[in-house]
Coordinates of C-alpha atoms in Angstrom, one line a residue:
X1 CA 290.1 -63.9 105.0
X2 CA 290.5 -60.5 106.5
X3 CA 294.2 -60.6 107.4
X4 CA 297.2 -59.8 105.3
X5 CA 298.5 -63.5 105.2
X6 CA 295.6 -64.4 102.9
X7 CA 296.3 -66.1 99.6
X8 CA 294.5 -65.4 96.4
X9 CA 294.8 -69.1 95.4
X10 CA 291.5 -70.5 94.0
X11 CA 290.0 -73.4 96.0
X12 CA 290.5 -76.5 93.9
X13 CA 289.1 -79.4 95.9
X14 CA 285.7 -78.2 97.4
X15 CA 283.7 -80.4 95.1
X16 CA 285.3 -83.5 96.4
X17 CA 284.4 -85.5 99.5
X18 CA 287.1 -85.7 102.2
X19 CA 286.7 -89.4 102.3
X20 CA 287.4 -89.6 98.5
X21 CA 290.5 -87.4 98.8
X22 CA 291.8 -89.3 101.8
X23 CA 291.5 -92.6 99.7
X24 CA 293.5 -91.0 96.9
X25 CA 296.1 -89.8 99.3
X26 CA 296.4 -93.3 100.7
X27 CA 297.0 -94.7 97.3
X28 CA 299.9 -92.3 96.4
X29 CA 301.3 -92.8 99.9
X30 CA 301.5 -96.6 99.3
X31 CA 303.3 -96.0 96.0
X32 CA 305.9 -93.9 97.9
X33 CA 306.2 -96.7 100.4
X34 CA 306.9 -99.2 97.5
X35 CA 309.4 -96.8 96.1
X36 CA 311.1 -96.1 99.5
X37 CA 310.4 -92.4 99.2
X38 CA 310.2 -90.6 102.6
X39 CA 307.6 -87.8 103.1
X40 CA 307.7 -85.0 105.6
X41 CA 304.4 -83.1 106.1
X42 CA 304.5 -80.0 108.3
X43 CA 301.2 -78.7 109.6
X44 CA 301.7 -75.3 111.2
X45 CA 299.6 -72.2 111.7
X46 CA 297.7 -70.1 114.2
X47 CA 296.7 -71.7 117.5
X48 CA 293.1 -73.0 117.3
X49 CA 293.4 -73.0 113.5
X50 CA 292.4 -76.7 113.3
X51 CA 295.8 -78.5 113.0
X52 CA 294.5 -81.6 114.8
X53 CA 291.4 -81.7 112.6
X54 CA 293.4 -81.5 109.4
X55 CA 295.9 -84.1 110.6
X56 CA 293.1 -86.6 111.4
X57 CA 292.0 -86.4 107.8
X58 CA 295.5 -86.7 106.5
X59 CA 296.1 -89.9 108.3
X60 CA 292.6 -91.4 107.6
X61 CA 293.6 -93.8 104.9
X62 CA 297.3 -94.1 105.6
X63 CA 298.8 -97.5 106.7
X64 CA 299.2 -97.1 110.4
X65 CA 302.7 -98.6 110.6
X66 CA 303.9 -96.4 107.7
X67 CA 303.3 -93.0 109.3
X68 CA 303.5 -91.3 112.7
X69 CA 302.7 -87.8 114.1
X70 CA 305.2 -85.8 116.1
X71 CA 304.1 -82.9 118.2
X72 CA 307.3 -80.8 118.4
X73 CA 306.8 -78.5 121.3
X74 CA 307.8 -81.0 124.1
X75 CA 310.8 -81.3 126.3
X76 CA 312.0 -77.8 125.7
X77 CA 314.4 -77.7 128.7
X78 CA 316.2 -80.8 127.4
X79 CA 316.2 -79.4 123.8
X80 CA 318.2 -76.3 124.9
X81 CA 321.0 -78.6 125.9
X82 CA 321.6 -79.6 122.3
X83 CA 322.1 -77.8 119.0
X84 CA 318.7 -76.3 117.8
X85 CA 318.4 -78.5 114.8
X86 CA 319.1 -81.9 116.5
X87 CA 315.5 -82.4 117.7
X88 CA 314.2 -82.3 114.1
X89 CA 317.0 -84.4 112.6
X90 CA 316.3 -87.3 115.0
X91 CA 312.6 -87.1 113.8
X92 CA 313.2 -87.2 110.1
X93 CA 311.1 -89.8 108.2
X94 CA 312.4 -93.2 107.3
X95 CA 312.5 -94.2 103.6
X96 CA 309.0 -95.2 102.5
X97 CA 307.4 -93.6 105.6
X98 CA 305.4 -90.4 106.3
X99 CA 306.3 -88.2 109.2
X100 CA 303.6 -85.6 110.1
X101 CA 304.8 -82.7 112.3
X102 CA 302.1 -81.0 114.3
X103 CA 304.0 -77.8 114.7
X104 CA 307.6 -78.2 113.6
X105 CA 311.0 -76.6 113.7
X106 CA 309.1 -73.5 112.8
X107 CA 307.2 -73.5 116.1
X108 CA 309.7 -71.4 118.0
X109 CA 310.2 -69.2 115.0
X110 CA 306.5 -68.5 114.8
X111 CA 305.8 -68.4 118.5
X112 CA 308.4 -65.8 119.5
X113 CA 307.3 -62.6 117.8
X114 CA 310.1 -60.5 119.5
X115 CA 313.0 -62.4 118.0
X116 CA 315.8 -60.2 116.8
X117 CA 316.9 -60.2 113.2
X118 CA 320.0 -62.0 114.2
X119 CA 318.1 -64.8 116.1
X120 CA 315.7 -65.2 113.1
X121 CA 318.6 -65.4 110.7
X122 CA 320.3 -68.1 112.8
X123 CA 317.2 -70.3 113.1
X124 CA 316.2 -69.8 109.5
X125 CA 319.7 -70.8 108.5
X126 CA 319.4 -74.0 110.4
X127 CA 316.0 -74.9 109.1
X128 CA 317.0 -74.1 105.5
X129 CA 320.0 -76.5 105.8
X130 CA 317.9 -79.5 107.0
X131 CA 315.2 -79.0 104.3
X132 CA 317.8 -78.7 101.5
X133 CA 319.7 -81.8 102.7
X134 CA 316.4 -83.8 103.0
X135 CA 315.2 -82.6 99.6
X136 CA 318.5 -83.6 98.0
X137 CA 318.2 -86.9 99.7
X138 CA 314.9 -87.5 97.8
X139 CA 312.5 -86.6 100.6
X140 CA 309.2 -85.0 99.6
X141 CA 308.5 -82.0 101.8
X142 CA 305.1 -80.5 102.3
X143 CA 304.5 -77.4 104.4
X144 CA 301.0 -76.2 105.3
X145 CA 300.2 -73.0 107.2
X146 CA 296.6 -72.8 108.5
X147 CA 295.4 -69.2 108.5
X148 CA 292.3 -67.9 110.4
X149 CA 291.0 -64.5 111.2
X150 CA 290.8 -62.9 114.6
X151 CA 287.0 -63.4 115.2
X152 CA 287.2 -67.1 114.2
X153 CA 290.1 -67.7 116.6
X154 CA 288.2 -66.0 119.4
X155 CA 285.1 -68.1 118.8
X156 CA 287.1 -71.3 118.8
X157 CA 288.9 -70.4 122.0
X158 CA 285.6 -69.7 123.7
X159 CA 284.1 -72.9 122.5
X160 CA 287.1 -74.9 123.9
X161 CA 286.9 -73.1 127.2
X162 CA 283.3 -74.2 127.6
X163 CA 284.2 -77.9 126.8
X164 CA 285.9 -80.6 128.8
X165 CA 288.9 -80.5 126.5
X166 CA 290.3 -77.1 127.6
X167 CA 293.4 -78.6 129.4
X168 CA 294.4 -80.5 126.3
X169 CA 293.7 -78.0 123.5
X170 CA 294.3 -74.6 125.1
X171 CA 297.5 -73.1 126.5
X172 CA 298.7 -69.6 127.1
X173 CA 299.8 -69.1 123.5
X174 CA 296.2 -69.3 122.2
X175 CA 295.1 -66.4 124.3
X176 CA 298.3 -64.4 123.7
X177 CA 297.8 -64.7 120.0
X178 CA 294.3 -63.5 120.3
X179 CA 295.3 -60.6 122.5
X180 CA 298.1 -59.5 120.2
X181 CA 296.7 -60.8 116.9
X182 CA 298.0 -57.9 114.7
X183 CA 301.5 -58.3 116.0
X184 CA 301.5 -62.1 115.4
X185 CA 299.9 -61.6 112.0
X186 CA 302.8 -59.3 110.9
X187 CA 305.4 -61.7 112.4
X188 CA 303.8 -64.8 110.7
X189 CA 303.7 -63.1 107.3
X190 CA 307.4 -62.2 107.6
X191 CA 308.4 -65.7 108.7
X192 CA 306.4 -67.3 105.9
X193 CA 308.0 -65.1 103.3
X194 CA 311.6 -65.8 104.4
X195 CA 311.1 -69.6 104.8
X196 CA 309.3 -70.2 101.5
X197 CA 312.3 -72.0 99.9
X198 CA 312.3 -73.1 96.2
X199 CA 312.6 -76.7 97.3
X200 CA 310.0 -76.6 100.1
X201 CA 307.3 -74.0 99.6
X202 CA 304.5 -73.1 101.9
X203 CA 300.8 -73.7 101.0
X204 CA 298.8 -71.2 103.0
X205 CA 295.3 -72.6 103.7
X206 CA 292.2 -70.6 104.6
X207 CA 291.1 -72.5 107.8
X208 CA 288.1 -70.4 108.8
X209 CA 286.1 -73.4 107.7
X210 CA 287.9 -76.5 108.9
X211 CA 286.2 -78.9 106.5
X212 CA 287.1 -76.8 103.5
X213 CA 290.7 -76.4 104.9
X214 CA 291.0 -80.1 105.3
X215 CA 289.8 -80.7 101.7
X216 CA 292.4 -78.3 100.4
X217 CA 295.2 -79.8 102.4
X218 CA 294.3 -83.4 101.2
X219 CA 294.0 -82.3 97.6
X220 CA 297.2 -80.3 97.7
X221 CA 299.0 -83.2 99.4
X222 CA 298.0 -85.5 96.6
X223 CA 299.3 -83.1 94.0
X224 CA 302.5 -82.2 95.8
X225 CA 303.4 -85.9 96.6
X226 CA 302.7 -86.9 92.9
X227 CA 304.9 -84.1 91.7
X228 CA 307.5 -85.2 94.3
X229 CA 307.5 -88.8 93.1
X230 CA 308.1 -87.7 89.5
X231 CA 311.0 -85.6 90.7
X232 CA 312.5 -88.4 92.8
X233 CA 312.2 -91.0 90.0
X234 CA 313.8 -88.6 87.6
X235 CA 316.6 -87.9 90.1
X236 CA 317.3 -91.6 90.6
X237 CA 317.5 -92.2 86.8
X238 CA 319.8 -89.2 86.3
X239 CA 322.1 -90.2 89.2
X240 CA 322.6 -93.8 88.1
X241 CA 325.9 -93.3 86.3
X242 CA 326.7 -89.7 87.1
X243 CA 330.3 -88.7 87.1
X244 CA 332.1 -85.5 88.0
X245 CA 335.1 -83.7 86.6
X246 CA 338.4 -84.7 88.1
X247 CA 339.6 -82.4 90.9
X248 CA 343.2 -81.4 91.6
X249 CA 343.8 -82.3 95.2
X250 CA 346.8 -81.5 97.4
X251 CA 348.8 -84.5 98.5
X252 CA 348.3 -83.7 102.2
X253 CA 349.1 -87.1 103.6
X254 CA 352.1 -87.7 101.3
X255 CA 353.7 -84.6 102.8
X256 CA 353.3 -85.6 106.4
X257 CA 356.6 -86.3 108.2
X258 CA 356.1 -89.9 109.6
X259 CA 359.5 -90.2 111.1
X260 CA 358.6 -88.2 114.2
X261 CA 359.2 -90.1 117.5
X262 CA 359.4 -89.6 121.2
X263 CA 361.7 -91.3 123.7
X264 CA 360.1 -93.7 126.2
X265 CA 361.1 -91.6 129.3
X266 CA 359.8 -88.4 127.8
X267 CA 356.6 -90.1 126.7
X268 CA 355.8 -91.2 130.2
X269 CA 356.5 -87.8 131.6
X270 CA 354.5 -85.9 128.9
X271 CA 351.6 -88.4 129.1
X272 CA 351.2 -87.9 132.9
X273 CA 351.3 -84.1 132.5
X274 CA 348.9 -84.0 129.6
X275 CA 346.4 -86.4 131.0
X276 CA 346.0 -84.2 134.1
X277 CA 345.4 -81.2 131.8
X278 CA 342.9 -83.1 129.7
X279 CA 341.0 -84.2 132.9
X280 CA 340.8 -80.7 134.2
X281 CA 339.7 -79.3 130.9
X282 CA 336.9 -81.8 130.3
X283 CA 335.7 -81.2 133.8
X284 CA 335.8 -77.4 133.2
X285 CA 333.7 -77.9 130.1
X286 CA 331.2 -79.9 132.2
X287 CA 331.0 -77.2 134.8
X288 CA 330.4 -74.6 132.1
X289 CA 327.8 -76.7 130.3
X290 CA 329.8 -76.8 127.0
X291 CA 329.6 -80.0 124.9
X292 CA 332.4 -81.4 122.9
X293 CA 332.4 -83.5 119.7
X294 CA 335.7 -85.2 118.9
X295 CA 336.2 -87.2 115.7
X296 CA 338.9 -89.7 115.0
X297 CA 339.5 -90.9 111.5
X298 CA 342.6 -92.4 109.9
X299 CA 344.3 -95.1 107.9
X300 CA 343.4 -98.7 109.0
X301 CA 345.6 -99.8 111.9
X302 CA 346.9 -96.2 112.4
X303 CA 346.1 -96.3 116.2
X304 CA 342.9 -94.2 116.5
X305 CA 341.5 -96.2 119.4
X306 CA 344.8 -96.3 121.3
X307 CA 345.0 -92.5 121.0
X308 CA 341.4 -92.2 122.3
X309 CA 342.1 -94.5 125.3
X310 CA 345.1 -92.4 126.4
X311 CA 343.3 -89.1 125.9
X312 CA 340.4 -90.1 128.3
X313 CA 342.3 -92.4 130.6
X314 CA 342.1 -90.1 133.6
X315 CA 338.7 -88.5 132.7
X316 CA 335.6 -89.3 134.7
X317 CA 333.9 -91.9 132.4
X318 CA 330.5 -90.4 133.2
X319 CA 331.5 -87.3 131.2
X320 CA 332.0 -89.0 127.8
X321 CA 330.8 -91.6 125.4
X322 CA 332.9 -93.3 122.8
X323 CA 331.1 -94.4 119.7
X324 CA 332.7 -97.0 117.4
X325 CA 331.1 -96.4 114.1
X326 CA 330.8 -99.3 111.7
X327 CA 328.4 -100.1 108.8
X328 CA 324.9 -98.7 109.4
X329 CA 322.3 -101.0 110.8
X330 CA 319.0 -101.6 108.9
X331 CA 317.3 -98.9 110.9
X332 CA 320.1 -96.4 110.4
X333 CA 320.3 -97.1 106.7
X334 CA 316.5 -96.4 106.4
X335 CA 317.2 -92.7 107.1
X336 CA 319.5 -90.0 105.8
X337 CA 323.1 -91.0 106.6
X338 CA 323.5 -88.1 109.1
X339 CA 320.6 -89.2 111.2
X340 CA 322.6 -91.8 113.2
X341 CA 325.1 -89.2 114.2
X342 CA 322.6 -86.5 115.3
X343 CA 321.2 -89.1 117.7
X344 CA 324.6 -89.4 119.3
X345 CA 325.4 -85.7 119.8
X346 CA 326.2 -84.9 123.4
X347 CA 324.1 -82.7 125.6
X348 CA 325.7 -79.7 127.2
X349 CA 328.7 -80.5 129.4
X350 CA 329.4 -83.9 127.9
X351 CA 331.7 -85.3 125.3
X352 CA 330.9 -87.6 122.3
X353 CA 334.0 -89.2 120.8
X354 CA 333.6 -90.9 117.4
X355 CA 336.0 -93.6 116.3
X356 CA 335.2 -93.2 112.7
X357 CA 332.3 -90.9 111.8
X358 CA 330.1 -89.3 109.2
X359 CA 333.3 -89.0 107.1
X360 CA 332.8 -92.6 106.0
X361 CA 330.5 -91.1 103.4
X362 CA 333.4 -89.7 101.5
X363 CA 335.9 -92.4 102.2
X364 CA 334.5 -96.0 102.5
X365 CA 331.2 -95.3 100.8
X366 CA 332.9 -93.4 98.0
X367 CA 335.7 -95.9 97.3
X368 CA 333.6 -99.0 97.7
X369 CA 330.7 -97.6 95.7
X370 CA 328.1 -97.7 98.5
X371 CA 327.2 -94.1 97.8
X372 CA 326.5 -92.7 94.3
X373 CA 328.9 -90.0 93.0
X374 CA 326.4 -87.2 93.5
X375 CA 325.6 -88.4 97.0
X376 CA 329.2 -88.4 98.4
X377 CA 330.2 -85.3 96.4
X378 CA 327.5 -83.1 98.0
X379 CA 328.2 -84.7 101.4
X380 CA 331.3 -82.5 102.0
X381 CA 329.1 -79.4 102.4
X382 CA 326.4 -81.3 104.3
X383 CA 328.8 -82.6 106.9
X384 CA 330.4 -79.1 107.3
X385 CA 326.9 -77.7 107.8
X386 CA 326.2 -80.2 110.6
X387 CA 329.5 -79.3 112.3
X388 CA 328.7 -75.6 111.9
X389 CA 325.4 -76.1 113.6
X390 CA 327.1 -77.9 116.5
X391 CA 329.8 -75.1 116.7
X392 CA 327.1 -72.4 116.7
X393 CA 325.6 -74.0 119.7
X394 CA 328.9 -73.2 121.5
X395 CA 330.3 -76.7 121.3
X396 CA 333.9 -77.6 120.6
X397 CA 334.3 -79.6 117.4
X398 CA 337.8 -81.2 116.8
X399 CA 338.8 -83.8 114.1
X400 CA 341.9 -85.9 114.4
X401 CA 343.2 -87.9 111.4
X402 CA 345.9 -90.4 112.3
X403 CA 348.1 -91.6 109.4
X404 CA 350.8 -94.2 108.8
X405 CA 352.6 -95.4 105.7
X406 CA 351.8 -98.5 103.8
X407 CA 354.8 -100.5 105.1
X408 CA 353.9 -99.7 108.8
X409 CA 350.3 -100.8 108.1
X410 CA 351.4 -104.1 106.7
X411 CA 353.6 -104.8 109.7
X412 CA 350.7 -104.0 112.1
X413 CA 348.3 -106.2 110.1
X414 CA 350.8 -109.1 110.5
X415 CA 351.3 -108.4 114.2
X416 CA 347.5 -108.5 114.7
X417 CA 347.3 -111.9 113.0
X418 CA 350.1 -113.3 115.2
X419 CA 348.8 -112.0 118.6
X420 CA 345.7 -113.8 119.9
X421 CA 344.6 -110.7 121.9
X422 CA 344.6 -108.6 118.7
X423 CA 343.2 -110.9 116.1
X424 CA 339.7 -109.4 116.5
X425 CA 341.2 -106.2 115.1
X426 CA 342.1 -107.6 111.7
X427 CA 339.4 -108.6 109.2
X428 CA 339.1 -109.6 105.6
X429 CA 337.8 -106.1 104.9
X430 CA 341.0 -104.6 106.2
X431 CA 343.0 -106.5 103.6
X432 CA 340.5 -105.6 100.9
X433 CA 340.8 -101.9 101.8
X434 CA 344.6 -102.2 101.7
X435 CA 344.4 -103.4 98.1
X436 CA 342.7 -100.0 97.4
X437 CA 345.4 -98.0 99.3
X438 CA 345.8 -95.4 96.5
X439 CA 342.1 -94.9 96.1
X440 CA 341.7 -94.3 99.8
X441 CA 344.6 -91.9 99.9
X442 CA 343.0 -89.8 97.1
X443 CA 339.6 -89.8 99.0
X444 CA 341.3 -89.0 102.3
X445 CA 343.3 -86.1 100.8
X446 CA 340.1 -84.6 99.3
X447 CA 338.3 -85.0 102.5
X448 CA 341.0 -83.2 104.5
X449 CA 341.3 -80.4 102.0
X450 CA 337.6 -79.7 101.6
X451 CA 336.5 -80.0 105.2
X452 CA 339.3 -78.4 107.1
X453 CA 337.6 -75.2 108.5
X454 CA 338.2 -72.9 111.5
X455 CA 335.1 -74.0 113.4
X456 CA 335.9 -77.7 112.9
X457 CA 339.6 -78.2 112.0
X458 CA 341.4 -81.3 111.0
X459 CA 344.5 -82.2 113.0
X460 CA 346.7 -84.6 111.0
X461 CA 348.7 -86.8 113.4
X462 CA 351.8 -88.8 112.3
X463 CA 351.2 -92.3 113.6
X464 CA 354.2 -94.5 112.6
X465 CA 355.2 -94.3 116.3
X466 CA 352.2 -94.9 118.5
X467 CA 353.7 -93.0 121.4
X468 CA 354.3 -89.9 119.4
X469 CA 350.8 -90.0 118.0
X470 CA 349.2 -90.3 121.4
X471 CA 351.1 -87.4 122.8
X472 CA 350.4 -85.3 119.7
X473 CA 346.6 -85.9 120.1
X474 CA 346.6 -84.8 123.8
X475 CA 348.8 -81.8 123.0
X476 CA 346.5 -80.6 120.2
X477 CA 343.3 -81.3 122.3
X478 CA 344.7 -79.2 125.2
X479 CA 345.6 -76.4 122.8
X480 CA 342.3 -76.2 121.0
X481 CA 340.1 -76.8 124.0
X482 CA 341.8 -74.0 125.9
X483 CA 341.5 -71.7 123.0
X484 CA 337.8 -72.5 122.5
X485 CA 337.1 -71.7 126.2
X486 CA 338.9 -68.4 125.9
X487 CA 336.9 -67.4 122.8
X488 CA 333.6 -68.2 124.5
X489 CA 334.6 -66.2 127.6
X490 CA 335.6 -63.2 125.4
X491 CA 332.3 -63.5 123.6
X492 CA 330.4 -63.5 126.8
X493 CA 332.2 -60.5 128.2
X494 CA 331.5 -58.5 125.0
X495 CA 327.8 -59.3 125.1
X496 CA 327.5 -58.2 128.8

């Protein structure tokens, strides 16, 4: 190689046949399938470097229904309407499956050589977070960068131009890279260095000869996946009975004044005023193309859904979607726990409202033992990272926690059992959860303490009187939504 990205790594697999390497890769892939280990393979590099050629060999002996290839440079206009990292989250591999990215979340990082340091830092920060979360969740991550010199790229472009495949294989980027090769080379080298994370390293492959490149990718994939399997099996063994030191947690919920009430006449007046303000604000957000994510959590029977209904009662229903979150489906459970929430994020201008949310990881899954200690304990930071990415996109992120005392909950459970129209709201699970009241309060207090941040604050709402809770939710929404708009407008005026 004649460019500065070259690696001194000795070629290890040139004496093997590609067919033999492909069969060996197929065998280790089947073991991962049996062990329910997800694999993410990123194939990136110069345009005309042979990504398609390499990917064909990678998938040669894989079980067709256990892998898929995603080309991640499509639907760019739609992508801009969501947080940058959403597109990649919704394409993460299922447990036991292989996802091959032809290009990846690195595409826009590599393609745009004039990105400012601030833009680079923002995107690298997003990419680093998803790779770390996936790694911790026992995903094996492989990253290959196919490197070619200028003369080889030129020759391949000319060959494609003379073939019938020009429309499919060539776009403006190929020629732009060829014309500004030295600038791209410098940019690529910088990007590769800053995204070579300890838990997801780049393998830079000399792709001047595509057959040799394919052999190296196949051989390295076998090695990396084998190493990854050993790491995952070891992690699983270590995590079986892991415990953590006890933490001193503030009694946040015990200190909430639950005696607050509002008179019926005042309630009707305030409700009418506030619903008008909510309707105007949500429409203003729509006009400005700003999305909103509203989370509602709380003690069972605290009145989350009633508060949601009053909040959006006068809002055009085309502007929002309310998601009632329950136990994950089989498909949802086959991926990282955050996947099902990334698929429900709103596009710019719209609102996603979650009645229960990703915080089930550190409440129900923690208390009931559905998640291991190390899984729910690291989830606090993972969930905050997701919310930070949403906020950085410009979105409003607000979290409401509606709480009641144990006696009020018992009364509401009994009322639900007596009233035919409300019996669907009470289940055996509600009673079982009530038996673990103290455990849930501990988990809820820790959640509120560890995940209350400026960009995604928790608003604790006293709910012993439903009317008061509903007014409180609307008041707080109006306050925070107005403030967020002002902050965005101030930021825009400073940047002009």
